[in-house]
């Protein structure tokens, strides 16, 4: 997939509207808000350093969390500006709005190499509905858009699709890297190709699983997602979390995820692929943890599945060791508690040891790596969350379409 990027055009001296992926939460550290994780800022440094070298004036636009059109002090972009300034070793100016006469005057007075951080665009209700007049306001005083917000590429907002209607645009280097790495999973993965799916919910992964089923050789299922597959095969799972039926009141839709899991297994068999789910589980009643064989025992009432068991770990590791491409989305147990992180840690270790492409995606999976591993041990770590899953599901990302 070919994208026009910052390196394909002349940006010398231009005023750039830089659409950043800085939807990052903060934590209170001694009465001061600081970023909980600066990964999404670090990945944008190559693009920003390139724009600085080209003597651009850089105006940064982003949203942070969901303030629903209200000013929420916790979700201002001040901490983002501060951390970016530290990483670039240069001052970052910050304004308390993203549109208006004062903002336009600040931009007009910028010099080459200056960086201005705008306020959280979601403090305006117009943002979420892709209001065209608001999108025009966001573009005033800028020459071109450099879009690096791949994690927001599936959104139709004023600061995503809206601004792209009013200014020429190119992709940033981070955006390009996400597209390149994720495209490789769909277009030309080295085989055997193994997909690992975990986490709590199947609903946000089912389309990606169905699409990757045509590309992958094996899908390994763990976490609470595995409970849905096990239930589809008639297993009793006690008080375990199972995302079984979803009812969308507005669309009057009902989706039975257990049925969908069963269909995925049938589709895999038709395609000659494998979907492998746990054969033993670590279960917990709030006091004691024990291991059960799910083929000979059921999870009793009052007990929950919180990790894959040792035989499943060995089975998964064997598949991974023979793979040349491995993609992982979602932890395989309640990893926040070290007692139930054994399965997830073992799989990370197995991925680290293969001589092939290893790609990790999803917020919880990234937290898992930060807690128990090292990001440098893997080929690529996608920070895109929902956008990555929609891309892998073969869905059209409106921002990507506009940039192609």
mmCIF file with all atom_site columns, C-alpha atoms in Angstrom, residues 141-249:
data_model
loop_
_atom_site.group_PDB
_atom_site.id
_atom_site.type_symbol
_atom_site.label_atom_id
_atom_site.label_alt_id
_atom_site.label_comp_id
_atom_site.label_asym_id
_atom_site.label_entity_id
_atom_site.label_seq_id
_atom_site.pdbx_PDB_ins_code
_atom_site.Cartn_x
_atom_site.Cartn_y
_atom_site.Cartn_z
_atom_site.occupancy
_atom_site.B_iso_or_equiv
_atom_site.pdbx_formal_charge
_atom_site.auth_seq_id
_atom_site.auth_comp_id
_atom_site.auth_asym_id
_atom_site.auth_atom_id
_atom_site.pdbx_PDB_model_num
ATOM 1   C CA . UNK A 1 141 ? -3.497  29.609  9.036  1.00 0.00 ? 141 UNK A CA 1
ATOM 2   C CA . UNK A 1 142 ? -1.927  26.267  8.024  1.00 0.00 ? 142 UNK A CA 1
ATOM 3   C CA . UNK A 1 143 ? -0.514  25.216  4.660  1.00 0.00 ? 143 UNK A CA 1
ATOM 4   C CA . UNK A 1 144 ? -0.612  21.439  4.864  1.00 0.00 ? 144 UNK A CA 1
ATOM 5   C CA . UNK A 1 145 ? -1.563  18.528  7.143  1.00 0.00 ? 145 UNK A CA 1
ATOM 6   C CA . UNK A 1 146 ? 0.939   15.911  8.255  1.00 0.00 ? 146 UNK A CA 1
ATOM 7   C CA . UNK A 1 147 ? -1.204  13.081  9.597  1.00 0.00 ? 147 UNK A CA 1
ATOM 8   C CA . UNK A 1 148 ? 0.474   10.798  12.149 1.00 0.00 ? 148 UNK A CA 1
ATOM 9   C CA . UNK A 1 149 ? -2.646  9.809   14.105 1.00 0.00 ? 149 UNK A CA 1
ATOM 10  C CA . UNK A 1 150 ? -2.984  6.232   12.863 1.00 0.00 ? 150 UNK A CA 1
ATOM 11  C CA . UNK A 1 151 ? -4.701  5.152   16.126 1.00 0.00 ? 151 UNK A CA 1
ATOM 12  C CA . UNK A 1 152 ? -7.492  7.571   15.138 1.00 0.00 ? 152 UNK A CA 1
ATOM 13  C CA . UNK A 1 153 ? -7.586  6.609   11.440 1.00 0.00 ? 153 UNK A CA 1
ATOM 14  C CA . UNK A 1 154 ? -10.913 4.775   11.857 1.00 0.00 ? 154 UNK A CA 1
ATOM 15  C CA . UNK A 1 155 ? -12.679 7.832   13.316 1.00 0.00 ? 155 UNK A CA 1
ATOM 16  C CA . UNK A 1 156 ? -14.890 10.274  11.405 1.00 0.00 ? 156 UNK A CA 1
ATOM 17  C CA . UNK A 1 157 ? -14.250 13.445  13.401 1.00 0.00 ? 157 UNK A CA 1
ATOM 18  C CA . UNK A 1 158 ? -13.507 17.050  12.556 1.00 0.00 ? 158 UNK A CA 1
ATOM 19  C CA . UNK A 1 159 ? -9.840  16.520  13.469 1.00 0.00 ? 159 UNK A CA 1
ATOM 20  C CA . UNK A 1 160 ? -9.536  13.375  11.318 1.00 0.00 ? 160 UNK A CA 1
ATOM 21  C CA . UNK A 1 161 ? -11.661 13.180  8.156  1.00 0.00 ? 161 UNK A CA 1
ATOM 22  C CA . UNK A 1 162 ? -12.867 16.766  8.545  1.00 0.00 ? 162 UNK A CA 1
ATOM 23  C CA . UNK A 1 163 ? -9.529  18.545  8.221  1.00 0.00 ? 163 UNK A CA 1
ATOM 24  C CA . UNK A 1 164 ? -8.540  16.297  5.301  1.00 0.00 ? 164 UNK A CA 1
ATOM 25  C CA . UNK A 1 165 ? -11.341 17.861  3.230  1.00 0.00 ? 165 UNK A CA 1
ATOM 26  C CA . UNK A 1 166 ? -9.802  21.330  3.483  1.00 0.00 ? 166 UNK A CA 1
ATOM 27  C CA . UNK A 1 167 ? -6.015  21.063  3.176  1.00 0.00 ? 167 UNK A CA 1
ATOM 28  C CA . UNK A 1 168 ? -3.564  18.922  1.223  1.00 0.00 ? 168 UNK A CA 1
ATOM 29  C CA . UNK A 1 169 ? -2.218  16.132  3.424  1.00 0.00 ? 169 UNK A CA 1
ATOM 30  C CA . UNK A 1 170 ? 0.571   13.571  3.674  1.00 0.00 ? 170 UNK A CA 1
ATOM 31  C CA . UNK A 1 171 ? 1.260   10.760  6.118  1.00 0.00 ? 171 UNK A CA 1
ATOM 32  C CA . UNK A 1 172 ? 3.815   11.080  8.873  1.00 0.00 ? 172 UNK A CA 1
ATOM 33  C CA . UNK A 1 173 ? 6.578   8.503   9.321  1.00 0.00 ? 173 UNK A CA 1
ATOM 34  C CA . UNK A 1 174 ? 4.841   6.811   12.256 1.00 0.00 ? 174 UNK A CA 1
ATOM 35  C CA . UNK A 1 175 ? 1.579   6.491   10.288 1.00 0.00 ? 175 UNK A CA 1
ATOM 36  C CA . UNK A 1 176 ? 3.516   4.984   7.380  1.00 0.00 ? 176 UNK A CA 1
ATOM 37  C CA . UNK A 1 177 ? 5.257   2.473   9.667  1.00 0.00 ? 177 UNK A CA 1
ATOM 38  C CA . UNK A 1 178 ? 1.968   1.233   11.153 1.00 0.00 ? 178 UNK A CA 1
ATOM 39  C CA . UNK A 1 179 ? 0.480   0.726   7.693  1.00 0.00 ? 179 UNK A CA 1
ATOM 40  C CA . UNK A 1 180 ? 3.603   -1.043  6.417  1.00 0.00 ? 180 UNK A CA 1
ATOM 41  C CA . UNK A 1 181 ? 3.917   -3.439  9.362  1.00 0.00 ? 181 UNK A CA 1
ATOM 42  C CA . UNK A 1 182 ? 0.216   -4.302  9.586  1.00 0.00 ? 182 UNK A CA 1
ATOM 43  C CA . UNK A 1 183 ? -0.049  -4.678  5.800  1.00 0.00 ? 183 UNK A CA 1
ATOM 44  C CA . UNK A 1 184 ? 2.697   -7.301  5.935  1.00 0.00 ? 184 UNK A CA 1
ATOM 45  C CA . UNK A 1 185 ? 0.413   -9.541  8.030  1.00 0.00 ? 185 UNK A CA 1
ATOM 46  C CA . UNK A 1 186 ? -2.272  -9.453  5.357  1.00 0.00 ? 186 UNK A CA 1
ATOM 47  C CA . UNK A 1 187 ? -0.279  -9.261  2.146  1.00 0.00 ? 187 UNK A CA 1
ATOM 48  C CA . UNK A 1 188 ? 2.874   -11.335 2.575  1.00 0.00 ? 188 UNK A CA 1
ATOM 49  C CA . UNK A 1 189 ? 3.398   -13.011 5.963  1.00 0.00 ? 189 UNK A CA 1
ATOM 50  C CA . UNK A 1 190 ? 6.094   -15.668 6.167  1.00 0.00 ? 190 UNK A CA 1
ATOM 51  C CA . UNK A 1 191 ? 4.649   -19.091 6.977  1.00 0.00 ? 191 UNK A CA 1
ATOM 52  C CA . UNK A 1 192 ? 3.899   -20.773 9.282  1.00 0.00 ? 192 UNK A CA 1
ATOM 53  C CA . UNK A 1 193 ? 1.910   -17.729 10.435 1.00 0.00 ? 193 UNK A CA 1
ATOM 54  C CA . UNK A 1 194 ? 0.410   -17.884 13.947 1.00 0.00 ? 194 UNK A CA 1
ATOM 55  C CA . UNK A 1 195 ? -2.134  -15.458 15.411 1.00 0.00 ? 195 UNK A CA 1
ATOM 56  C CA . UNK A 1 196 ? -2.559  -15.265 19.202 1.00 0.00 ? 196 UNK A CA 1
ATOM 57  C CA . UNK A 1 197 ? -5.839  -13.785 20.426 1.00 0.00 ? 197 UNK A CA 1
ATOM 58  C CA . UNK A 1 198 ? -6.527  -13.059 24.093 1.00 0.00 ? 198 UNK A CA 1
ATOM 59  C CA . UNK A 1 199 ? -8.009  -10.360 26.283 1.00 0.00 ? 199 UNK A CA 1
ATOM 60  C CA . UNK A 1 200 ? -11.478 -10.020 27.723 1.00 0.00 ? 200 UNK A CA 1
ATOM 61  C CA . UNK A 1 201 ? -13.772 -9.505  24.724 1.00 0.00 ? 201 UNK A CA 1
ATOM 62  C CA . UNK A 1 202 ? -14.261 -11.270 21.429 1.00 0.00 ? 202 UNK A CA 1
ATOM 63  C CA . UNK A 1 203 ? -16.609 -8.590  20.028 1.00 0.00 ? 203 UNK A CA 1
ATOM 64  C CA . UNK A 1 204 ? -13.827 -6.204  18.997 1.00 0.00 ? 204 UNK A CA 1
ATOM 65  C CA . UNK A 1 205 ? -11.690 -9.006  17.541 1.00 0.00 ? 205 UNK A CA 1
ATOM 66  C CA . UNK A 1 206 ? -14.096 -11.304 15.682 1.00 0.00 ? 206 UNK A CA 1
ATOM 67  C CA . UNK A 1 207 ? -13.820 -9.515  12.314 1.00 0.00 ? 207 UNK A CA 1
ATOM 68  C CA . UNK A 1 208 ? -10.026 -9.453  12.485 1.00 0.00 ? 208 UNK A CA 1
ATOM 69  C CA . UNK A 1 209 ? -9.986  -13.162 13.417 1.00 0.00 ? 209 UNK A CA 1
ATOM 70  C CA . UNK A 1 210 ? -12.226 -14.014 10.446 1.00 0.00 ? 210 UNK A CA 1
ATOM 71  C CA . UNK A 1 211 ? -10.049 -12.037 8.037  1.00 0.00 ? 211 UNK A CA 1
ATOM 72  C CA . UNK A 1 212 ? -6.745  -13.357 9.398  1.00 0.00 ? 212 UNK A CA 1
ATOM 73  C CA . UNK A 1 213 ? -8.124  -16.897 9.264  1.00 0.00 ? 213 UNK A CA 1
ATOM 74  C CA . UNK A 1 214 ? -7.569  -16.735 5.499  1.00 0.00 ? 214 UNK A CA 1
ATOM 75  C CA . UNK A 1 215 ? -3.936  -15.656 5.974  1.00 0.00 ? 215 UNK A CA 1
ATOM 76  C CA . UNK A 1 216 ? -2.805  -17.513 9.113  1.00 0.00 ? 216 UNK A CA 1
ATOM 77  C CA . UNK A 1 217 ? -2.036  -21.195 9.595  1.00 0.00 ? 217 UNK A CA 1
ATOM 78  C CA . UNK A 1 218 ? -2.992  -21.366 13.280 1.00 0.00 ? 218 UNK A CA 1
ATOM 79  C CA . UNK A 1 219 ? -4.963  -19.214 15.709 1.00 0.00 ? 219 UNK A CA 1
ATOM 80  C CA . UNK A 1 220 ? -4.214  -19.672 19.416 1.00 0.00 ? 220 UNK A CA 1
ATOM 81  C CA . UNK A 1 221 ? -6.975  -18.455 21.726 1.00 0.00 ? 221 UNK A CA 1
ATOM 82  C CA . UNK A 1 222 ? -6.559  -17.557 25.399 1.00 0.00 ? 222 UNK A CA 1
ATOM 83  C CA . UNK A 1 223 ? -7.806  -15.124 28.041 1.00 0.00 ? 223 UNK A CA 1
ATOM 84  C CA . UNK A 1 224 ? -11.538 -14.604 28.476 1.00 0.00 ? 224 UNK A CA 1
ATOM 85  C CA . UNK A 1 225 ? -11.901 -14.817 24.691 1.00 0.00 ? 225 UNK A CA 1
ATOM 86  C CA . UNK A 1 226 ? -11.088 -18.534 25.047 1.00 0.00 ? 226 UNK A CA 1
ATOM 87  C CA . UNK A 1 227 ? -14.088 -18.902 27.374 1.00 0.00 ? 227 UNK A CA 1
ATOM 88  C CA . UNK A 1 228 ? -16.387 -18.021 24.482 1.00 0.00 ? 228 UNK A CA 1
ATOM 89  C CA . UNK A 1 229 ? -14.792 -20.704 22.296 1.00 0.00 ? 229 UNK A CA 1
ATOM 90  C CA . UNK A 1 230 ? -14.912 -23.269 25.111 1.00 0.00 ? 230 UNK A CA 1
ATOM 91  C CA . UNK A 1 231 ? -18.582 -22.491 25.756 1.00 0.00 ? 231 UNK A CA 1
ATOM 92  C CA . UNK A 1 232 ? -19.292 -22.951 22.042 1.00 0.00 ? 232 UNK A CA 1
ATOM 93  C CA . UNK A 1 233 ? -17.981 -26.503 22.483 1.00 0.00 ? 233 UNK A CA 1
ATOM 94  C CA . UNK A 1 234 ? -20.321 -27.151 25.427 1.00 0.00 ? 234 UNK A CA 1
ATOM 95  C CA . UNK A 1 235 ? -17.869 -26.597 28.297 1.00 0.00 ? 235 UNK A CA 1
ATOM 96  C CA . UNK A 1 236 ? -19.191 -25.469 31.712 1.00 0.00 ? 236 UNK A CA 1
ATOM 97  C CA . UNK A 1 237 ? -17.187 -22.492 32.979 1.00 0.00 ? 237 UNK A CA 1
ATOM 98  C CA . UNK A 1 238 ? -18.640 -21.649 36.400 1.00 0.00 ? 238 UNK A CA 1
ATOM 99  C CA . UNK A 1 239 ? -18.514 -17.918 37.159 1.00 0.00 ? 239 UNK A CA 1
ATOM 100 C CA . UNK A 1 240 ? -15.916 -17.110 34.491 1.00 0.00 ? 240 UNK A CA 1
ATOM 101 C CA . UNK A 1 241 ? -16.375 -13.938 32.471 1.00 0.00 ? 241 UNK A CA 1
ATOM 102 C CA . UNK A 1 242 ? -17.964 -14.778 29.122 1.00 0.00 ? 242 UNK A CA 1
ATOM 103 C CA . UNK A 1 243 ? -18.955 -12.159 26.576 1.00 0.00 ? 243 UNK A CA 1
ATOM 104 C CA . UNK A 1 244 ? -21.822 -14.194 25.196 1.00 0.00 ? 244 UNK A CA 1
ATOM 105 C CA . UNK A 1 245 ? -24.745 -12.080 23.917 1.00 0.00 ? 245 UNK A CA 1
ATOM 106 C CA . UNK A 1 246 ? -24.628 -8.427  22.922 1.00 0.00 ? 246 UNK A CA 1
ATOM 107 C CA . UNK A 1 247 ? -27.766 -6.401  22.257 1.00 0.00 ? 247 UNK A CA 1
ATOM 108 C CA . UNK A 1 248 ? -27.399 -3.071  20.409 1.00 0.00 ? 248 UNK A CA 1
ATOM 109 C CA . UNK A 1 249 ? -30.594 -1.252  21.366 1.00 0.00 ? 249 UNK A CA 1
#
